[in-house]
CSV table of C-alpha atoms and ligand atoms in Angstrom, one decimal:
chain,number,residue,atom,x,y,z
Q,619,VAL,CA,0.0,0.0,0.0
Q,620,GLY,CA,1.5,3.3,-1.0
Q,621,LEU,CA,0.7,7.0,-0.6
Q,622,ARG,CA,-1.8,7.2,-3.4
Q,623,GLU,CA,-3.9,4.3,-1.9
Q,624,GLU,CA,-3.7,5.9,1.6
Q,625,ILE,CA,-5.1,9.2,0.0
Q,626,GLY,CA,-7.9,7.1,-1.4
Q,627,GLU,CA,-8.6,5.4,1.9
Q,628,GLN,CA,-9.5,8.7,3.7
Q,629,PRO,CA,-13.3,8.3,3.4
Q,630,ALA,CA,-13.2,4.8,5.0
Q,631,ALA,CA,-10.7,6.0,7.7
Q,632,ILE,CA,-12.9,8.9,8.7
Q,633,ARG,CA,-16.0,6.6,8.6
Q,634,ARG,CA,-14.2,4.1,11.0
Q,635,LEU,CA,-13.1,6.9,13.4
Q,636,LEU,CA,-16.7,8.3,13.5
Q,637,VAL,CA,-18.1,4.9,14.6
Q,638,GLU,CA,-15.2,3.4,16.6
Q,639,GLY,CA,-13.8,6.5,18.1
Q,640,ARG,CA,-17.0,8.3,19.1
Q,641,GLU,CA,-17.2,7.0,22.6
Q,642,ALA,CA,-13.6,8.0,23.4
Q,643,ILE,CA,-14.2,11.5,21.9
Q,644,ALA,CA,-17.4,11.9,24.0
Q,645,ARG,CA,-15.4,11.0,27.2
Q,646,ALA,CA,-12.7,13.6,26.4
Q,647,ALA,CA,-15.4,16.1,25.8
Q,648,ALA,CA,-17.0,15.3,29.1
Q,649,ALA,CA,-13.7,15.7,30.8
Q,650,ILE,CA,-13.1,19.1,29.3
Q,651,ARG,CA,-16.6,20.1,30.4
Q,652,ALA,CA,-16.2,18.9,33.9
Q,653,ALA,CA,-12.9,20.7,34.5
Q,654,ASP,CA,-12.5,24.4,34.9
Q,655,VAL,CA,-10.9,24.8,31.4
Q,656,GLU,CA,-10.4,28.3,30.3
Q,657,SER,CA,-7.9,27.6,27.5
Q,658,VAL,CA,-6.2,24.8,25.7
Q,659,LEU,CA,-2.6,24.0,24.7
Q,660,VAL,CA,-1.7,21.6,21.9
Q,661,ALA,CA,1.6,19.8,21.4
Q,662,ALA,CA,2.4,18.4,18.1
Q,663,ARG,CA,5.0,18.3,15.3
Q,664,GLY,CA,4.9,18.4,11.4
Q,665,THR,CA,1.5,17.5,9.9
Q,666,SER,CA,0.0,17.0,13.4
Q,667,ASP,CA,0.9,20.5,14.3
Q,668,HIS,CA,-1.2,21.6,11.3
Q,669,ALA,CA,-4.2,19.7,12.8
Q,670,ALA,CA,-3.2,21.8,16.1
Q,671,ILE,CA,-3.6,24.9,14.1
Q,672,TYR,CA,-7.1,23.7,12.9
Q,673,ALA,CA,-8.0,23.2,16.6
Q,674,GLN,CA,-7.0,26.8,17.3
Q,675,TYR,CA,-9.6,28.0,14.8
Q,676,VAL,CA,-12.3,25.4,15.6
Q,677,LEU,CA,-12.1,25.6,19.5
Q,678,GLY,CA,-11.6,29.4,19.2
Q,679,ALA,CA,-14.5,30.2,16.8
Q,680,ARG,CA,-17.0,27.6,18.2
Q,681,HIS,CA,-16.1,27.7,22.0
Q,682,ARG,CA,-14.4,30.9,22.5
Q,683,LEU,CA,-11.5,28.9,23.8
Q,684,PRO,CA,-8.1,30.5,23.4
Q,685,VAL,CA,-5.9,27.7,22.0
Q,686,GLY,CA,-2.0,27.9,22.1
Q,687,LEU,CA,0.5,25.8,20.4
Q,688,ALA,CA,2.8,24.3,22.9
Q,689,THR,CA,6.5,25.1,22.8
Q,690,PRO,CA,7.9,21.7,23.8
Q,691,SER,CA,11.5,23.0,23.8
Q,692,LEU,CA,10.7,24.9,26.9
Q,693,VAL,CA,10.2,21.6,28.7
Q,694,THR,CA,12.9,19.5,27.0
Q,695,LEU,CA,15.7,22.1,26.4
Q,696,TYR,CA,15.1,24.5,29.2
Q,697,GLY,CA,13.7,22.3,31.8
Q,698,VAL,CA,10.8,24.6,32.5
Q,699,GLU,CA,7.3,23.3,32.9
Q,700,PRO,CA,4.8,26.1,32.1
Q,701,ALA,CA,2.0,26.7,34.6
Q,702,PHE,CA,-1.0,25.0,33.0
Q,703,ARG,CA,-3.7,26.3,35.4
Q,704,HIS,CA,-7.2,26.0,34.0
Q,705,MET,CA,-6.0,24.5,30.8
Q,706,ALA,CA,-6.6,21.2,29.0
Q,707,VAL,CA,-3.5,19.9,27.2
Q,708,ILE,CA,-3.9,18.0,23.9
Q,709,GLY,CA,-1.1,16.1,22.3
Q,710,ILE,CA,-1.6,15.2,18.6
Q,711,SER,CA,0.8,12.6,16.9
Q,712,GLN,CA,0.0,9.7,14.6
Q,713,SER,CA,2.9,7.7,15.9
Q,714,GLY,CA,2.6,8.9,19.5
Q,715,ALA,CA,6.4,8.6,19.7
Q,716,SER,CA,8.1,11.9,19.8
Q,717,PRO,CA,9.7,12.5,23.1
Q,718,ASP,CA,9.2,16.3,23.1
Q,719,VAL,CA,5.4,16.0,22.6
Q,720,VAL,CA,5.1,13.3,25.2
Q,721,ALA,CA,7.1,15.6,27.7
Q,722,VAL,CA,4.5,18.4,27.4
Q,723,LEU,CA,1.7,16.0,28.4
Q,724,GLY,CA,3.8,14.5,31.1
Q,725,ALA,CA,4.4,18.0,32.6
Q,726,ALA,CA,0.6,18.7,32.3
Q,727,HIS,CA,-0.3,15.3,34.0
Q,728,ARG,CA,2.0,16.2,36.9
Q,729,GLN,CA,-0.1,19.4,37.4
Q,730,ARG,CA,-3.3,17.5,37.3
Q,731,VAL,CA,-4.9,19.2,34.4
Q,732,PRO,CA,-6.8,17.2,31.8
Q,733,THR,CA,-4.7,15.7,29.1
Q,734,ILE,CA,-5.9,14.1,25.9
Q,735,ALA,CA,-3.9,12.2,23.3
Q,736,ILE,CA,-5.1,12.1,19.8
Q,737,THR,CA,-3.0,9.3,18.1
Q,738,ASN,CA,-3.2,6.4,15.6
Q,739,THR,CA,-1.0,4.2,17.8
Q,740,ARG,CA,-2.6,2.5,20.8
Q,741,GLY,CA,-0.1,1.9,23.6
Q,742,SER,CA,2.3,4.6,22.3
Q,743,PRO,CA,4.2,6.7,24.8
Q,744,LEU,CA,1.9,9.6,24.1
Q,745,ALA,CA,-1.3,7.4,24.7
Q,746,GLU,CA,0.3,6.1,27.9
Q,747,SER,CA,1.0,9.6,29.2
Q,748,ALA,CA,-2.6,11.1,28.8
Q,749,ASP,CA,-5.7,10.7,30.9
Q,750,HIS,CA,-7.9,10.3,27.7
Q,751,VAL,CA,-6.9,8.7,24.5
Q,752,ILE,CA,-8.6,9.3,21.2
Q,753,GLU,CA,-7.6,6.7,18.8
Q,754,LEU,CA,-7.7,7.6,15.1
Q,755,HIS,CA,-8.6,4.1,13.8
Q,756,ALA,CA,-6.9,5.2,10.4
Q,757,GLY,CA,-5.3,1.8,9.9
Q,758,GLU,CA,-1.6,1.7,9.6
Q,759,GLU,CA,-0.1,4.5,7.7
Q,760,ARG,CA,2.9,3.2,5.7
Q,761,ALA,CA,3.9,6.1,3.4
Q,762,VAL,CA,6.3,8.5,5.1
Q,763,ALA,CA,4.0,11.5,4.3
Q,764,ALA,CA,1.0,11.8,6.5
Q,765,THR,CA,-2.4,11.8,4.7
Q,766,LYS,CA,-5.2,9.8,6.2
Q,767,THR,CA,-3.9,10.4,9.7
Q,768,TYR,CA,-4.1,14.2,9.0
Q,769,THR,CA,-7.8,14.1,7.9
Q,770,THR,CA,-8.7,11.8,10.9
Q,771,GLU,CA,-6.9,14.2,13.3
Q,772,LEU,CA,-9.0,16.9,11.8
Q,773,VAL,CA,-12.3,14.9,12.2
Q,774,ALA,CA,-11.4,14.0,15.8
Q,775,ILE,CA,-11.1,17.7,16.6
Q,776,ALA,CA,-14.3,18.4,14.7
Q,777,LEU,CA,-16.3,15.7,16.6
Q,778,LEU,CA,-14.8,16.8,19.8
Q,779,SER,CA,-16.1,20.3,19.2
Q,780,ALA,CA,-19.6,19.1,18.3
Q,781,LEU,CA,-19.8,16.9,21.3
Q,782,LEU,CA,-18.4,19.6,23.5
Q,783,ALA,CA,-21.1,21.9,22.4
Q,784,ASP,CA,-23.7,19.0,22.5
Q,785,ASP,CA,-24.5,20.3,19.0
Q,786,GLN,CA,-26.5,17.7,17.0
Q,787,GLU,CA,-26.4,19.7,13.8
Q,788,ALA,CA,-22.7,20.0,14.0
Q,789,ALA,CA,-22.4,16.3,14.7
Q,790,SER,CA,-24.5,15.5,11.7
Q,791,ASP,CA,-22.4,17.8,9.5
Q,792,VAL,CA,-19.2,15.9,10.7
Q,793,GLU,CA,-20.9,12.6,9.9
Q,794,ALA,CA,-21.5,13.8,6.3
Q,795,LEU,CA,-17.8,14.2,5.7
Q,796,PRO,CA,-16.8,10.7,4.4
Q,797,ALA,CA,-19.2,11.1,1.5
Q,798,VAL,CA,-17.8,14.6,0.8
Q,799,VAL,CA,-14.2,13.5,0.9
Q,800,GLU,CA,-15.2,10.6,-1.5
Q,801,ALA,CA,-16.5,13.1,-4.0
Q,802,ALA,CA,-13.5,15.4,-3.6
Q,803,LEU,CA,-11.3,12.5,-4.8
Q,804,GLU,CA,-12.8,12.9,-8.2
Q,805,VAL,CA,-10.7,16.0,-8.7
Q,806,GLU,CA,-7.8,13.8,-9.4
Q,807,SER,CA,-7.6,14.2,-13.2
Q,808,THR,CA,-7.6,17.9,-12.7
Q,809,ALA,CA,-4.9,17.8,-10.0
Q,810,ARG,CA,-2.8,15.5,-12.3
Q,811,GLN,CA,-3.2,17.8,-15.3
Q,812,LEU,CA,-2.4,21.0,-13.3
Q,813,ALA,CA,0.7,19.3,-11.9
Q,814,THR,CA,1.8,18.0,-15.2
Q,815,GLU,CA,1.7,21.5,-16.7
Q,816,ARG,CA,3.9,22.6,-13.9
Q,817,ALA,CA,6.6,20.0,-14.0
Q,818,GLY,CA,9.3,22.7,-13.6
Q,819,LEU,CA,7.8,24.0,-10.2
Q,820,ASP,CA,10.5,24.4,-7.7
Q,821,ARG,CA,9.2,27.3,-5.5
Q,822,CYS,CA,5.9,28.7,-4.5
Q,823,VAL,CA,3.9,30.5,-1.8
Q,824,VAL,CA,0.8,28.7,-0.4
Q,825,LEU,CA,-2.0,31.0,0.8
Q,826,GLY,CA,-5.0,30.3,3.1
Q,827,ARG,CA,-6.8,32.0,6.0
Q,828,GLY,CA,-8.7,31.2,9.0
Q,829,PHE,CA,-9.8,27.5,9.1
Q,830,GLU,CA,-7.8,27.0,5.9
Q,831,TYR,CA,-4.6,28.3,7.2
Q,832,ALA,CA,-4.0,24.7,8.4
Q,833,THR,CA,-4.6,23.6,4.8
Q,834,ALA,CA,-2.1,26.0,3.4
Q,835,ARG,CA,0.6,24.8,5.8
Q,836,GLU,CA,-0.1,21.2,5.1
Q,837,TRP,CA,-0.2,21.7,1.4
Q,838,ALA,CA,3.2,23.5,1.6
Q,839,LEU,CA,4.6,20.5,3.7
Q,840,LYS,CA,3.4,17.9,1.1
Q,841,MET,CA,5.0,20.1,-1.7
Q,842,LYS,CA,8.3,20.1,0.2
Q,843,GLU,CA,8.5,16.4,1.3
Q,844,LEU,CA,7.0,14.9,-1.8
Q,845,ALA,CA,8.0,17.1,-4.7
Q,846,ARG,CA,11.0,18.9,-3.3
Q,847,VAL,CA,9.4,22.4,-3.9
Q,848,ILE,CA,10.4,25.3,-1.6
Q,849,ALA,CA,6.9,26.0,-0.6
Q,850,ASP,CA,6.3,28.9,1.8
Q,851,PRO,CA,2.9,28.9,3.6
Q,852,TYR,CA,1.3,32.1,4.8
Q,853,SER,CA,-1.9,33.3,6.2
Q,854,ALA,CA,-3.3,35.5,3.4
Q,855,ALA,CA,-3.2,38.5,6.0
Q,856,ASP,CA,0.5,37.9,6.9
Q,857,PHE,CA,1.5,37.5,3.3
Q,858,GLN,CA,0.6,41.1,2.7
Q,859,HIS,CA,3.0,42.2,5.6
Q,860,GLY,CA,6.1,41.7,3.6
Q,861,PRO,CA,6.4,38.4,1.6
Q,862,LEU,CA,4.3,40.0,-1.2
Q,863,ALA,CA,7.6,41.6,-2.3
Q,864,LEU,CA,8.5,38.1,-3.6
Q,865,LEU,CA,6.1,38.3,-6.4
Q,866,GLU,CA,6.9,38.8,-10.1
Q,867,ALA,CA,5.3,37.6,-13.4
Q,868,GLY,CA,4.8,33.8,-13.3
Q,869,PHE,CA,5.5,33.4,-9.7
Q,870,PRO,CA,3.5,30.3,-8.5
Q,871,VAL,CA,0.9,31.0,-5.9
Q,872,LEU,CA,-1.2,28.2,-4.6
Q,873,ALA,CA,-4.3,29.2,-2.6
Q,874,VAL,CA,-7.1,27.6,-0.7
Q,875,VAL,CA,-10.3,29.6,-1.1
Q,876,PRO,CA,-13.5,28.0,0.2
Q,877,SER,CA,-16.8,29.8,1.0
Q,878,GLY,CA,-17.0,31.4,4.4
Q,879,ASN,CA,-15.8,34.5,6.2
Q,880,ALA,CA,-12.3,34.5,4.7
Q,881,GLN,CA,-13.5,34.2,1.1
Q,882,ASP,CA,-14.2,37.8,0.0
Q,883,GLY,CA,-10.8,39.0,1.2
Q,884,LEU,CA,-9.0,36.1,-0.4
Q,885,VAL,CA,-10.8,36.4,-3.8
Q,886,GLU,CA,-10.0,40.1,-3.9
Q,887,LEU,CA,-6.3,39.6,-3.0
Q,888,LEU,CA,-5.8,36.9,-5.5
Q,889,GLY,CA,-7.5,38.8,-8.2
Q,890,ARG,CA,-5.1,41.6,-7.5
Q,891,LEU,CA,-2.1,39.3,-7.6
Q,892,SER,CA,-3.1,38.0,-10.9
Q,893,ALA,CA,-4.0,41.4,-12.4
Q,894,GLU,CA,-1.0,43.4,-11.0
Q,895,PHE,CA,1.8,40.9,-11.1
Q,896,GLY,CA,0.6,38.1,-13.4
Q,897,VAL,CA,1.3,35.3,-10.9
Q,898,ASP,CA,0.6,31.7,-11.9
Q,899,LEU,CA,-2.4,31.0,-9.6
Q,900,VAL,CA,-3.6,27.5,-8.7
Q,901,THR,CA,-6.6,27.3,-6.4
Q,902,VAL,CA,-8.8,24.9,-4.3
Q,903,THR,CA,-12.2,26.1,-4.0
Q,904,ASP,CA,-15.9,25.2,-3.7
Q,905,ARG,CA,-17.0,28.4,-5.5
Q,906,VAL,CA,-18.2,28.0,-8.9
Q,907,GLY,CA,-17.6,30.6,-11.8
Q,908,GLU,CA,-15.4,33.0,-9.8
Q,909,SER,CA,-13.5,34.4,-12.7
Q,910,ARG,CA,-11.0,36.3,-10.4
Q,911,LEU,CA,-9.6,32.8,-9.4
Q,912,GLY,CA,-8.5,32.1,-12.9
Q,913,ALA,CA,-8.8,28.8,-14.7
Q,914,ALA,CA,-6.3,26.5,-12.8
Q,915,THR,CA,-8.9,25.6,-10.1
Q,916,MET,CA,-9.3,22.3,-8.3
Q,917,GLN,CA,-13.1,22.1,-7.5
Q,918,ILE,CA,-14.3,20.6,-4.3
Q,919,PRO,CA,-17.9,19.9,-3.5
Q,920,GLY,CA,-20.0,22.7,-2.0
Q,921,GLY,CA,-22.3,22.8,0.9
Q,922,THR,CA,-19.8,21.8,3.7
Q,923,PRO,CA,-19.8,24.4,6.6
Q,924,ASP,CA,-16.5,26.3,6.4
Q,925,TRP,CA,-15.3,25.0,9.8
Q,926,LEU,CA,-15.3,21.5,8.3
Q,927,THR,CA,-14.0,22.3,4.8
Q,928,PRO,CA,-10.3,21.7,5.8
Q,929,VAL,CA,-11.1,18.0,5.9
Q,930,VAL,CA,-12.2,18.2,2.3
Q,931,SER,CA,-10.0,21.0,0.8
Q,932,ILE,CA,-6.6,19.2,1.6
Q,933,VAL,CA,-7.6,16.2,-0.6
Q,934,PRO,CA,-6.8,18.1,-4.0
Q,935,CYS,CA,-3.7,19.5,-2.3
Q,936,GLN,CA,-2.5,15.9,-1.5
Q,937,LEU,CA,-3.2,14.8,-5.1
Q,938,PHE,CA,-1.5,17.7,-6.7
Q,939,ALA,CA,1.7,17.2,-4.6
Q,940,TYR,CA,1.6,13.4,-5.4
Q,941,HIS,CA,1.3,13.9,-9.1
Q,942,LEU,CA,3.9,16.8,-9.2
Q,943,ALA,CA,6.3,14.4,-7.4
Q,944,ARG,CA,5.8,11.7,-9.8
Q,945,ARG,CA,6.1,14.0,-12.8
Q,946,LYS,CA,9.4,15.3,-11.3
Q,947,GLY,CA,10.7,11.7,-11.0
Q,948,GLU,CA,10.5,11.7,-7.2
Q,949,ASP,CA,9.3,8.6,-5.3
Q,950,PRO,CA,6.2,9.7,-3.4
Q,951,ASP,CA,6.2,6.6,-1.1
Q,952,ALA,CA,9.8,7.3,0.1
Q,953,PRO,CA,10.9,10.9,0.2
Q,954,ARG,CA,14.7,11.2,0.6
Q,955,HIS,CA,16.3,11.9,4.0
Q,956,ILE,CA,13.2,11.5,6.1
Q,957,ARG,CA,11.6,8.7,8.0
Q,958,LYS,CA,8.0,7.8,9.1
Q,959,VAL,CA,8.7,8.5,12.8
Q,960,THR,CA,10.9,11.4,13.8
Q,961,LEU,CA,12.1,11.5,17.4
Q,962,THR,CA,12.9,15.0,18.6
Q,963,ARG,CA,13.9,15.9,22.1
N,555,AGP,C1,4.2,14.2,7.6
N,555,AGP,O1,4.0,14.1,6.3
N,555,AGP,C2,5.7,14.4,8.0
N,555,AGP,N1,6.5,13.5,7.4
N,555,AGP,C3,5.9,14.7,9.4
N,555,AGP,O2,6.0,16.1,9.5
N,555,AGP,C4,5.1,14.1,10.6
N,555,AGP,O3,3.8,14.7,10.5
N,555,AGP,C5,5.8,14.5,11.9
N,555,AGP,O4,7.0,13.9,12.0
N,555,AGP,C6,4.8,14.2,13.1
N,555,AGP,O5,4.6,12.9,13.2
N,555,AGP,P1,3.7,12.3,14.3
N,555,AGP,O6,2.3,12.7,13.9
N,555,AGP,O7,3.9,10.8,14.3
N,555,AGP,O8,4.1,12.9,15.7
């Protein structure tokens, strides 16, 4: 089983999580509700850290919970255990193995605040260090690059949010995701074509905003590790505070532009980048017939609420990076220099 198969397994993996993981997610939600939680800290690395960024927006937008990204080096390099008062601490890691992520949960556990592990690996050090374990049920992920563990991490966070709010409508929207992700896989021929036309791509910026900032970061990581593209991800807001100076005619700009609060500003910005600088724009969107986004568009199904769209919008990005890697002669199943499990301390 290789990367392409694992991309295709995502609907089934999400379906499994929604059934087999629901009770554990409900228990974690109950624990957060029972404790005097005023904010959340998330410890994670790499792709899992992008799921943490998604959690910042979901728990922030839907629960008014400030969510911080942990600084594990404080614990491991400087020997400082932050004061976690009134916090819940979540560790996200498909392998559950990285010592620095585990160290943050260990510190939180010693301070007796609720700890939750979101992991694909039962019995892993991360799972062992947490009060509550949300298993992803994604099945073994063999490809070095994470795909199905990323989307299941997002869905675990989304369902946690729905159950935390006791929000039936939100829970039904989450349950609709496997079918939507299935439909999004149909974009593959477009993704392949757009990647093939860009066989020389070796640098780009990747833009998203709000819920889709996580997608921009994850798309950029897939571009780097699979296709060896220097891909620099930005929030569309931050991008205008300096990096905009990079642009010139033909500069590749990848952007995630779904419906929702971020859409108008993004469409306007991208229209300007095309008109003023003549950038080479590739977008992922659920909007139909938006001429300012240009022709190089990977269409995802509409109708999904914006807070859940990142589960869907990453699919064309994964396929684009996969096909670009193949076109460039890279082996998408075995990127050079890196391993499936990276242990950082
Ligand atoms: C994913 O594509 C990467 N190869 C890598 O960044 C990975 O996500 C990171 O090492 C974290 O792994 P974990 O989820 O097992 O902790």
